[in-house]
Coordinates of C-alpha atoms in Angstrom, one line a residue:
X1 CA 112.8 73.7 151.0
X2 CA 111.3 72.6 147.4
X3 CA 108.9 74.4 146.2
X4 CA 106.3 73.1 144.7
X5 CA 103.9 74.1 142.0
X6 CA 101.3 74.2 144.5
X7 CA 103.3 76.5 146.6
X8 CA 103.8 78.6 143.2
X9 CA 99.5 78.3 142.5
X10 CA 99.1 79.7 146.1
X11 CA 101.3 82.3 145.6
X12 CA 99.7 84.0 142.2
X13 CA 96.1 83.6 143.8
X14 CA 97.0 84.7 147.0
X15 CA 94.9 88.2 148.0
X16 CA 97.9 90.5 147.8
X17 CA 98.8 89.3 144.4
X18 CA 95.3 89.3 143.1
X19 CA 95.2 92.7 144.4
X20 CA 98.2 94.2 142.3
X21 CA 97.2 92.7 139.5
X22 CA 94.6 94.9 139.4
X23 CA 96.2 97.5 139.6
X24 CA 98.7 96.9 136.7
X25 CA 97.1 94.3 134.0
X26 CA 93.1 95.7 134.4
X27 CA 91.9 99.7 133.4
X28 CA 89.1 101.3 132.3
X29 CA 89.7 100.4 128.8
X30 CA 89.4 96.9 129.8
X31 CA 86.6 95.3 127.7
X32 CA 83.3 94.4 128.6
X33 CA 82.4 90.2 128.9
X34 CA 79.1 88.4 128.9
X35 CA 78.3 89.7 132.5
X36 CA 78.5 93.0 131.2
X37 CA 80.0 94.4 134.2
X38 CA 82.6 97.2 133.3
X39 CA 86.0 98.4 135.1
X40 CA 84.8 100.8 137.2
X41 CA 81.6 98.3 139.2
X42 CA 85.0 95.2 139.5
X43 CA 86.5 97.6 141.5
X44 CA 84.2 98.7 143.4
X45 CA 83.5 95.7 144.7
X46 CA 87.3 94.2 144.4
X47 CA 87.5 92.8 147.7
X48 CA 85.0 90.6 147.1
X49 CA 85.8 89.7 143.9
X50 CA 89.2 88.6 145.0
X51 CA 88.3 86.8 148.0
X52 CA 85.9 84.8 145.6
X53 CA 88.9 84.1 143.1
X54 CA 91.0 82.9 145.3
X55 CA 88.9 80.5 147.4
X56 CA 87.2 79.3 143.7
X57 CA 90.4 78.8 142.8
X58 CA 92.4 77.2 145.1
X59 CA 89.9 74.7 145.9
X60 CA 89.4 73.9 142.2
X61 CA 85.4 74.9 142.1
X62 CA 86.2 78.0 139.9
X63 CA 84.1 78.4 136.9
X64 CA 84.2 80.8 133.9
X65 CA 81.9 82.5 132.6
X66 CA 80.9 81.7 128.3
X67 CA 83.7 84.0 126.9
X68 CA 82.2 86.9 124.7
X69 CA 83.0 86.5 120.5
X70 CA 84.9 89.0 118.5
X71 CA 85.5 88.6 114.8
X72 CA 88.0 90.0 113.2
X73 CA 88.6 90.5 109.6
X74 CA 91.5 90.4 108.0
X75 CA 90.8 90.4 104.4
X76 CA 88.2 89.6 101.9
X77 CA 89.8 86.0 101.0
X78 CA 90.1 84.7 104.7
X79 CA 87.7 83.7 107.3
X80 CA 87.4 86.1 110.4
X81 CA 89.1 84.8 113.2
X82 CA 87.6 84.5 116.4
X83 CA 88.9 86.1 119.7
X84 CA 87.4 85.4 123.1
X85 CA 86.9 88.0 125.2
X86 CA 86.3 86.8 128.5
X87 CA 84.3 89.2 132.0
X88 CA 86.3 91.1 134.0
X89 CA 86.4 88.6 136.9
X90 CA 87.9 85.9 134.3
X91 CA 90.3 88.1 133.0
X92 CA 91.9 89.1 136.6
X93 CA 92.0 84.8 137.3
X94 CA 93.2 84.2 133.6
X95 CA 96.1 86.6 134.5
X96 CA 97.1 85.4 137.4
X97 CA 97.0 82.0 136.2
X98 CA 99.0 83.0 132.9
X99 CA 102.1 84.1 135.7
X100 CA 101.5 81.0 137.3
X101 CA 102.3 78.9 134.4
X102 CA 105.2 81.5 133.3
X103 CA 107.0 81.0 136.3
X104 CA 106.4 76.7 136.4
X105 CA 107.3 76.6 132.8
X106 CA 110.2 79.5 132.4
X107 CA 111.7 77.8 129.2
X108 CA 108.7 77.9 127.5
X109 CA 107.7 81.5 128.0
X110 CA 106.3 82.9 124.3
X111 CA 109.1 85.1 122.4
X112 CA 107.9 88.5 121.1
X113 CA 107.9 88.6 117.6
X114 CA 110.2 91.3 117.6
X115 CA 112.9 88.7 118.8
X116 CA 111.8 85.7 116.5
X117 CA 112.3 88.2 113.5
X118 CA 115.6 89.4 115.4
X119 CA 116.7 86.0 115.1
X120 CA 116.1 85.1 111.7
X121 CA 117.6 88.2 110.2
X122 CA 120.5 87.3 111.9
X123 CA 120.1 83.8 110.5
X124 CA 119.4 85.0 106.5
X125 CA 122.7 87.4 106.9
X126 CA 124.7 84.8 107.9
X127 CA 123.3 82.4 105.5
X128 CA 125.4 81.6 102.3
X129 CA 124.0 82.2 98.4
X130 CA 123.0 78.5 98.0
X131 CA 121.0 77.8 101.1
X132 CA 116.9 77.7 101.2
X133 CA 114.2 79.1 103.0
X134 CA 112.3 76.3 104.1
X135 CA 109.0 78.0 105.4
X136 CA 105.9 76.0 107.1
X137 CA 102.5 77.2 108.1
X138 CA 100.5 75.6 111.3
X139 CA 97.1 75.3 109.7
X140 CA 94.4 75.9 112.3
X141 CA 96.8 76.1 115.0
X142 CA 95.1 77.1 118.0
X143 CA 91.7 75.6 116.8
X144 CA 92.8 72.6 116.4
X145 CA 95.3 71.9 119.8
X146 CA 94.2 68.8 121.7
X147 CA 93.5 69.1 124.9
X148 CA 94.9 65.8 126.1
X149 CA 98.4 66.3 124.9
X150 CA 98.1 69.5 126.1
X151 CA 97.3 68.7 129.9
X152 CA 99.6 65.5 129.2
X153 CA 102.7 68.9 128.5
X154 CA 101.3 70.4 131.5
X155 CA 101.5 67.4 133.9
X156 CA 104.9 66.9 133.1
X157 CA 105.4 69.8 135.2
X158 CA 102.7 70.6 137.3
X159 CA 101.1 67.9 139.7
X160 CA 98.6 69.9 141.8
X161 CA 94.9 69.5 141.2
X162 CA 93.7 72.7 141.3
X163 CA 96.1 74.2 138.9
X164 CA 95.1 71.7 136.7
X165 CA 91.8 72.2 136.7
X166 CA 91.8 75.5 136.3
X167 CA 93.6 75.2 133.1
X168 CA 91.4 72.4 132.0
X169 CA 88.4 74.4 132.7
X170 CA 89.7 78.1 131.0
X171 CA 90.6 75.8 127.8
X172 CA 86.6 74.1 127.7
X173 CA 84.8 77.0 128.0
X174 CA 83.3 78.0 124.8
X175 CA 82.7 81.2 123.1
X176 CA 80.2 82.8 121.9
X177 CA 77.4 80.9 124.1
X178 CA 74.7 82.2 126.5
X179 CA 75.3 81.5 130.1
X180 CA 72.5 79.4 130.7
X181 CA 73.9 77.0 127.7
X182 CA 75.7 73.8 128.9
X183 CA 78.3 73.8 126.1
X184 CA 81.8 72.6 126.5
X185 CA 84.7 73.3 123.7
X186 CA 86.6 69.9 123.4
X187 CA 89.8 70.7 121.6
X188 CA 91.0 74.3 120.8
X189 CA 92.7 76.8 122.8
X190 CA 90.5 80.2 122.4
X191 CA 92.0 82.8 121.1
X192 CA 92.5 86.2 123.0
X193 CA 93.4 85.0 126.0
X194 CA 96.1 86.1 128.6
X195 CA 97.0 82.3 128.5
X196 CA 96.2 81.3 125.1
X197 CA 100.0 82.4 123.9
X198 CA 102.0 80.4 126.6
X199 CA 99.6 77.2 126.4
X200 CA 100.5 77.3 122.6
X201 CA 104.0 77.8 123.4
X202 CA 104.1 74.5 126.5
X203 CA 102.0 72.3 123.0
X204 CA 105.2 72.6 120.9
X205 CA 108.0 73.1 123.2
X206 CA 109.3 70.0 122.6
X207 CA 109.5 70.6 118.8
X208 CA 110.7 73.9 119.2
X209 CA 113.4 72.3 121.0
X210 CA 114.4 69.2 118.5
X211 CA 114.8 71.1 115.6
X212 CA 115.9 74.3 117.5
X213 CA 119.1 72.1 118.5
X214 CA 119.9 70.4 114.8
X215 CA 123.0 71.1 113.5
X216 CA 123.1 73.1 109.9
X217 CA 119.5 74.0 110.4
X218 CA 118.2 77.6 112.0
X219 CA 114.5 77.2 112.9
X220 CA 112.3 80.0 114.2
X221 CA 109.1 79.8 115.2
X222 CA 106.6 82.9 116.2
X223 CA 102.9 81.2 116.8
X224 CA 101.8 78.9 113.5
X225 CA 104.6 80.3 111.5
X226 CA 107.6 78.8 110.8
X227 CA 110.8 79.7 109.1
X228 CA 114.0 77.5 108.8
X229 CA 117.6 78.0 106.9
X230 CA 119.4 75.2 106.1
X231 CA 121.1 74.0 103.0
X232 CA 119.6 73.4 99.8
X233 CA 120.8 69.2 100.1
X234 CA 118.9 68.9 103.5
X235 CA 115.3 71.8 102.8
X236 CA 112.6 69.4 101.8
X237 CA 114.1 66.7 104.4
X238 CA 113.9 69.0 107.1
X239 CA 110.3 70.5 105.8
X240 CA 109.2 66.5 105.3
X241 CA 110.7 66.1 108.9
X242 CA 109.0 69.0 111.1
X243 CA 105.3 68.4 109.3
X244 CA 105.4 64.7 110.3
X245 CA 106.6 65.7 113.8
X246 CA 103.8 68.2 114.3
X247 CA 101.1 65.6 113.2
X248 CA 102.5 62.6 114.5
X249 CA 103.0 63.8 117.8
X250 CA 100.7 67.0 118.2
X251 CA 97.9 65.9 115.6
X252 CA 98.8 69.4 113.9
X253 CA 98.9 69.6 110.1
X254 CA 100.8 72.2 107.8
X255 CA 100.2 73.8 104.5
X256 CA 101.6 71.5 101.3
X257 CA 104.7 73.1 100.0
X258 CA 104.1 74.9 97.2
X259 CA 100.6 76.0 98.5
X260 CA 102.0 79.6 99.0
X261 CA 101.3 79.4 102.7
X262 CA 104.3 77.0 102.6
X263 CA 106.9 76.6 100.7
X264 CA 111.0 76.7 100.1
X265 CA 113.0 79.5 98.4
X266 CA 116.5 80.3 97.7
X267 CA 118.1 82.6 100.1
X268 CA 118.7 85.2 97.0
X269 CA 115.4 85.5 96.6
X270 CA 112.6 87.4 98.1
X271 CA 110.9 85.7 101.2
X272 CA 108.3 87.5 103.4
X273 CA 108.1 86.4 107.3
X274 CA 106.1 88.3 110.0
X275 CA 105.4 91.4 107.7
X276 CA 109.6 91.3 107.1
X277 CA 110.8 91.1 103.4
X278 CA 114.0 89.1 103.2
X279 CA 115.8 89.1 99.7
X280 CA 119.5 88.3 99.7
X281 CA 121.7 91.3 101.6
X282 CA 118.2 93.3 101.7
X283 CA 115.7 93.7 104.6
X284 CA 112.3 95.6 103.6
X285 CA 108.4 95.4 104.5
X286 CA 105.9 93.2 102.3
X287 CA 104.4 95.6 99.6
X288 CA 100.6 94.9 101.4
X289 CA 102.4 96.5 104.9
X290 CA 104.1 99.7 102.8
X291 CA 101.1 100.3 101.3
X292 CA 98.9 99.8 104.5
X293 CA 100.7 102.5 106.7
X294 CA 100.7 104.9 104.0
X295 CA 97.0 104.4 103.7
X296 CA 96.5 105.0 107.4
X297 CA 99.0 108.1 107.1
X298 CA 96.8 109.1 104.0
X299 CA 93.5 108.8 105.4
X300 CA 94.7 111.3 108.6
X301 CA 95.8 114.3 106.0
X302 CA 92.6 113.6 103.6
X303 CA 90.5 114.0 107.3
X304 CA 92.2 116.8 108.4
X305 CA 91.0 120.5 108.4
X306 CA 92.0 124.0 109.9
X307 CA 89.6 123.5 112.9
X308 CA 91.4 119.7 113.2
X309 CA 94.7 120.5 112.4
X310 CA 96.5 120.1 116.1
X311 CA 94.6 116.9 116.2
X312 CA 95.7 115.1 113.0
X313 CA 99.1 116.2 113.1
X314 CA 99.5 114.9 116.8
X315 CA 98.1 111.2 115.3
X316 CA 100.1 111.6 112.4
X317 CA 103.4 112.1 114.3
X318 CA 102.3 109.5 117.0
X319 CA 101.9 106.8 113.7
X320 CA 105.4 108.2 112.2
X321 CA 107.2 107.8 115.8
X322 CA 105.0 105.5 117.8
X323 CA 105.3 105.7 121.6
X324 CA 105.5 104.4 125.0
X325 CA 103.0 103.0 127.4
X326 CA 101.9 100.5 129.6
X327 CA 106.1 99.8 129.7
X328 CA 105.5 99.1 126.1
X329 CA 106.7 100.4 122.5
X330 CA 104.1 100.7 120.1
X331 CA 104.3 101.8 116.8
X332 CA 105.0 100.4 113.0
X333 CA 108.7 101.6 113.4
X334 CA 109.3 99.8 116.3
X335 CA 108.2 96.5 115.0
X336 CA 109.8 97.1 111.4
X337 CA 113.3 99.0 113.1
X338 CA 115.4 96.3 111.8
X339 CA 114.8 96.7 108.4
X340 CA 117.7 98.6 106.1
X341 CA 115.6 99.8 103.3
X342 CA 115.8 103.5 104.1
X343 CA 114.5 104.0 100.7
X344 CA 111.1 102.9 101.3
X345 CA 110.9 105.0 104.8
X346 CA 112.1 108.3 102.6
X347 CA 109.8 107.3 99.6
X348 CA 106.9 107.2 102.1
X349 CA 108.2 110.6 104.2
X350 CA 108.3 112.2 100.4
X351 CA 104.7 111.4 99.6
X352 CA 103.4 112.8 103.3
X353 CA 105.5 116.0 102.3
X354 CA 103.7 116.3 98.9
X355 CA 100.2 115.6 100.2
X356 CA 100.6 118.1 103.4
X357 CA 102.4 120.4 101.4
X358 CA 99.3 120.6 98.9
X359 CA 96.8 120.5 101.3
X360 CA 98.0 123.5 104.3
X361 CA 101.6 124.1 103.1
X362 CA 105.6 123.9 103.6
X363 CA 104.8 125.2 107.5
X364 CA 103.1 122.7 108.4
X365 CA 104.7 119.9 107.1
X366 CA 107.7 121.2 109.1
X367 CA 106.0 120.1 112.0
X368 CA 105.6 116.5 111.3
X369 CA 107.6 113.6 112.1
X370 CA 109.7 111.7 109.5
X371 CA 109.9 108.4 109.5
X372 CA 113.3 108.1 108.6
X373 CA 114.5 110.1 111.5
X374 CA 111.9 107.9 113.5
X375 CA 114.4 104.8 112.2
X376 CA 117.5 106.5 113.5
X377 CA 116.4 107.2 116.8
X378 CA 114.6 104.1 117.8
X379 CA 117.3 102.1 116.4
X380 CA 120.7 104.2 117.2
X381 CA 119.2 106.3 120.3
X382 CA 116.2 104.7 121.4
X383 CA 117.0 105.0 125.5
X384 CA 118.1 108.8 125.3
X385 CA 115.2 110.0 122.5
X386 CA 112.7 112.1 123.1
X387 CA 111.6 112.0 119.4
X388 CA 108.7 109.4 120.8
X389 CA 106.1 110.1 123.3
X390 CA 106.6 108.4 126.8
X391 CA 103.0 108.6 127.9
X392 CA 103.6 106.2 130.7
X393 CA 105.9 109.4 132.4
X394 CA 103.3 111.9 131.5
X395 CA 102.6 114.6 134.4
X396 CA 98.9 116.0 134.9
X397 CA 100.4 119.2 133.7
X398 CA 101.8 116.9 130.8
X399 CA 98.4 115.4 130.0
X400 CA 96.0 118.6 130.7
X401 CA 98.8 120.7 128.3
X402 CA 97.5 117.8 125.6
X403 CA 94.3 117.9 126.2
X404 CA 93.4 120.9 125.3
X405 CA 95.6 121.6 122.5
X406 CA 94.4 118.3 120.8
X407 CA 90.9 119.1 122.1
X408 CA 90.4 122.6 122.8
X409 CA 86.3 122.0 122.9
X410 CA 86.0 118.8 124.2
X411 CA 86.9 118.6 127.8
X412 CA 85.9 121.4 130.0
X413 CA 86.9 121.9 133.5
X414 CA 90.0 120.0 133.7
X415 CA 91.5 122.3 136.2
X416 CA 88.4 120.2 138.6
X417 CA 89.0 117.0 137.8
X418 CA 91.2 114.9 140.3
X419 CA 94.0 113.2 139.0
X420 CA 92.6 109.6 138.8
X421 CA 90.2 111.4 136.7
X422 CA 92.5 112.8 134.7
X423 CA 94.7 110.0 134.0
X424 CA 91.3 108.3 133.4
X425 CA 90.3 110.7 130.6
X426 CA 94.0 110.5 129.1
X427 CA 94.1 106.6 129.1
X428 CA 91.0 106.5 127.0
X429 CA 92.1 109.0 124.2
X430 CA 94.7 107.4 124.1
X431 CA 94.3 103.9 124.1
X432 CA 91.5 104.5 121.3
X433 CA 94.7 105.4 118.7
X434 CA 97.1 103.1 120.3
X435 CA 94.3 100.1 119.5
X436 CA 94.6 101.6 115.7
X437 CA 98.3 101.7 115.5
X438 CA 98.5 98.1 117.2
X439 CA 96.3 97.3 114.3
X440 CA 98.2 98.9 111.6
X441 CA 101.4 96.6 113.1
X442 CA 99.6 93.5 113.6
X443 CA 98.0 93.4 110.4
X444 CA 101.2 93.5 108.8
X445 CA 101.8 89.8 109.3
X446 CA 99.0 88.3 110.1

């Protein structure tokens, strides 16, 4: 029997599969959209909700709701970008529809970054003293995707209506308008989305895989950022070669060589990529990054008082070590693991040493993390370790032990509270730090 893509549709927004998504991509933390109905009310009422989804759904008469704005600044040069944030009820179908598409279009899944930079170090090491960097930058690149060679990708694959028009109507909905408004976003794939990474990924999987299968060149791609290796006869041919691609055949236009956003380099000399410093044998962190975690580090000592002391040594080993939860790693030194400039990671455990030291003294820095013994483990020992904090394996004794030594005043009864409640409590205190160290990470190459 052939299965079909509407097979596959019925499948993701079937009840039982709505249901368990629920249960493992939606939490409390989960923001708020235009509705303004929260976590706790969805649920309530999931049933319902479901039954709604999937009927809306499968019969192609689902509608989203205006997705909320968020800006976020990244500097005082750029623009903010915008993210969407869509209700709760939009989320659930966007995530389902996201596995939908992931299983229909396996191939072109969206790498983590963590791989795309695993790649191209491989690349640059292998690499020999005359090649070039040839590296190109997507300008606008989700703004500025066109819908109809978009759904033409799509179609390729998927031939069911309602599919299709769930896609086409997720991608038209604007953001940042009231309900009531009939607006409709004609090109652009909002940002923020569950699907927004693996729509991106379908618009340029057929350059991805041309110049991903060119002999003498090594191309890696992570979002609107592009890096290539190839020798120094063939670099501008190649750059020439992708640009006119990308706007020929996906209206798509990258930043002039030589503009800083793009441009080519020797191999011997330095080349930042995804917050990664390459220069020749060397792999470091961008100066901007270096000095961004020891800033955040920095600001926890400066805050930090006798009365706050178990606190702000907690955060500051959870931003030396990072941790796990949700089944992921999070943390600066599991994104920047692959570097081999232990000089910088002692330089930067040396000044956290000086300013503890000054502050409360030798016994209390001997209770902080180093990042350099952060580096060995997560690199050399990462599936034995205990060095990082698996929260996802936390017990209530586990959490409650935390707590109250993190907050000895805050949280009262917790010897009442059920578990859900617990775990509740715990998920929020932590997912408020997690959202800072994300940020610390992300920021580094964005």
């Amino acid at each position: 029997m052939n299965i079909t893509s509407q097979n596959i549709f019925e499948s993701h927004f079937s009840r039982e599969m709505l249901l368990e998504l629920i249960d493992t991509h939606l939490n409390t933390s989960s923001a708020r959209g235009v509705d303004g109905t929260n976590y706790d009310r969805f649920y309530e009422n999931r049933e319902s909700e479901v039954a709604l989804i999937s009927i809306r759904a499968l019969s192609g008469q689902y509608k989203f709701s205006p997705f909320r704005q968020k800006l976020i600044i990244k500097n005082a040069e750029s623009p903010p970008r915008q993210v969407s944030i869509p209700t709760i009820r939009d989320k659930l179908t966007l995530r389902a529809l996201n596995n939908f598409l992931a299983e229909c279009f396996n191939g072109a899944r969206p790498q983590h970054s963590h791989q795309v930079i695993s790649s191209a170090i491989k690349s640059a090491q292998t690499s020999i003293a005359t090649d070039k960097f040839v590296k190109l930058d997507i300008q606008s690149f989700y703004d500025k995707i066109d819908h109809k060679i978009l759904m033409q990708n799509i179609r390729n694959r998927v031939r069911s209506e309602a599919p299709l028009m769930l896609i086409e109507a997720a991608i038209k909905t604007p953001t940042g308008a009231a309900i009531a408004e009939a607006k409709v976003n004609k090109v652009g794939v909002p940002q923020g989305l569950s699907i927004s990474n693996i729509l991106a990924s379908i618009y340029l999987k057929s350059i991805d895989e041309k110049f991903g299968n060119i002999l003498g060149l090594s191309y890696h791609r992570y979002v609107d950022d592009i890096l290539c290796i190839t020798s120094e006869i063939e670099a501008e041919h190649f750059a020439a070669l992708i640009a006119k691609d990308l706007k020929r055949k996906k209206k798509l236009n990258t930043h002039p060589i030589g503009s800083g956003k793009s441009e080519i380099t020797s191999v011997l000399e330095s080349m930042v990529y995804l917050g990664y410093d390459f220069c020749g044998t060397k792999i470091s962190v961008r100066k901007s990054t270096e000095k961004k975690l020891l800033s955040s580090l920095m600001r926890i000592i400066a805050s930090a008082t006798e009365d706050s002391l178990e606190r702000s040594i907690w955060r500051l080993n959870l931003r030396v070590s990072g941790c796990r939860l949700n089944e992921s790693n999070v943390g600066w030194m599991f994104y920047f693991s692959q570097i081999n400039d232990k000089q910088l990671l002692s330089r930067i455990d040396a000044q956290v040493k000086k300013a503890i030291n000054i502050k409360f003294g030798s016994s209390t820095y001997d209770r902080c993390k180093k990042l350099i013994k952060s580096y060995h483990e997560v690199k050399y020992n990462h599936k034995q370790s205990k060095y990082f904090q698996n929260f996802d394996i936390f017990s209530r004794e586990d959490i409650v032990s935390l707590l109250n030594r993190v907050f000895p005043d805050r949280f009262r009864n917790l010897d009442r509270k059920s578990d859900a409640e617990i775990r509740r409590i715990f998920n929020r205190f932590v997912s408020r730090e997690v959202r800072e160290m994300e940020r610390d990470t992300l920021g580094s190459f964005s």
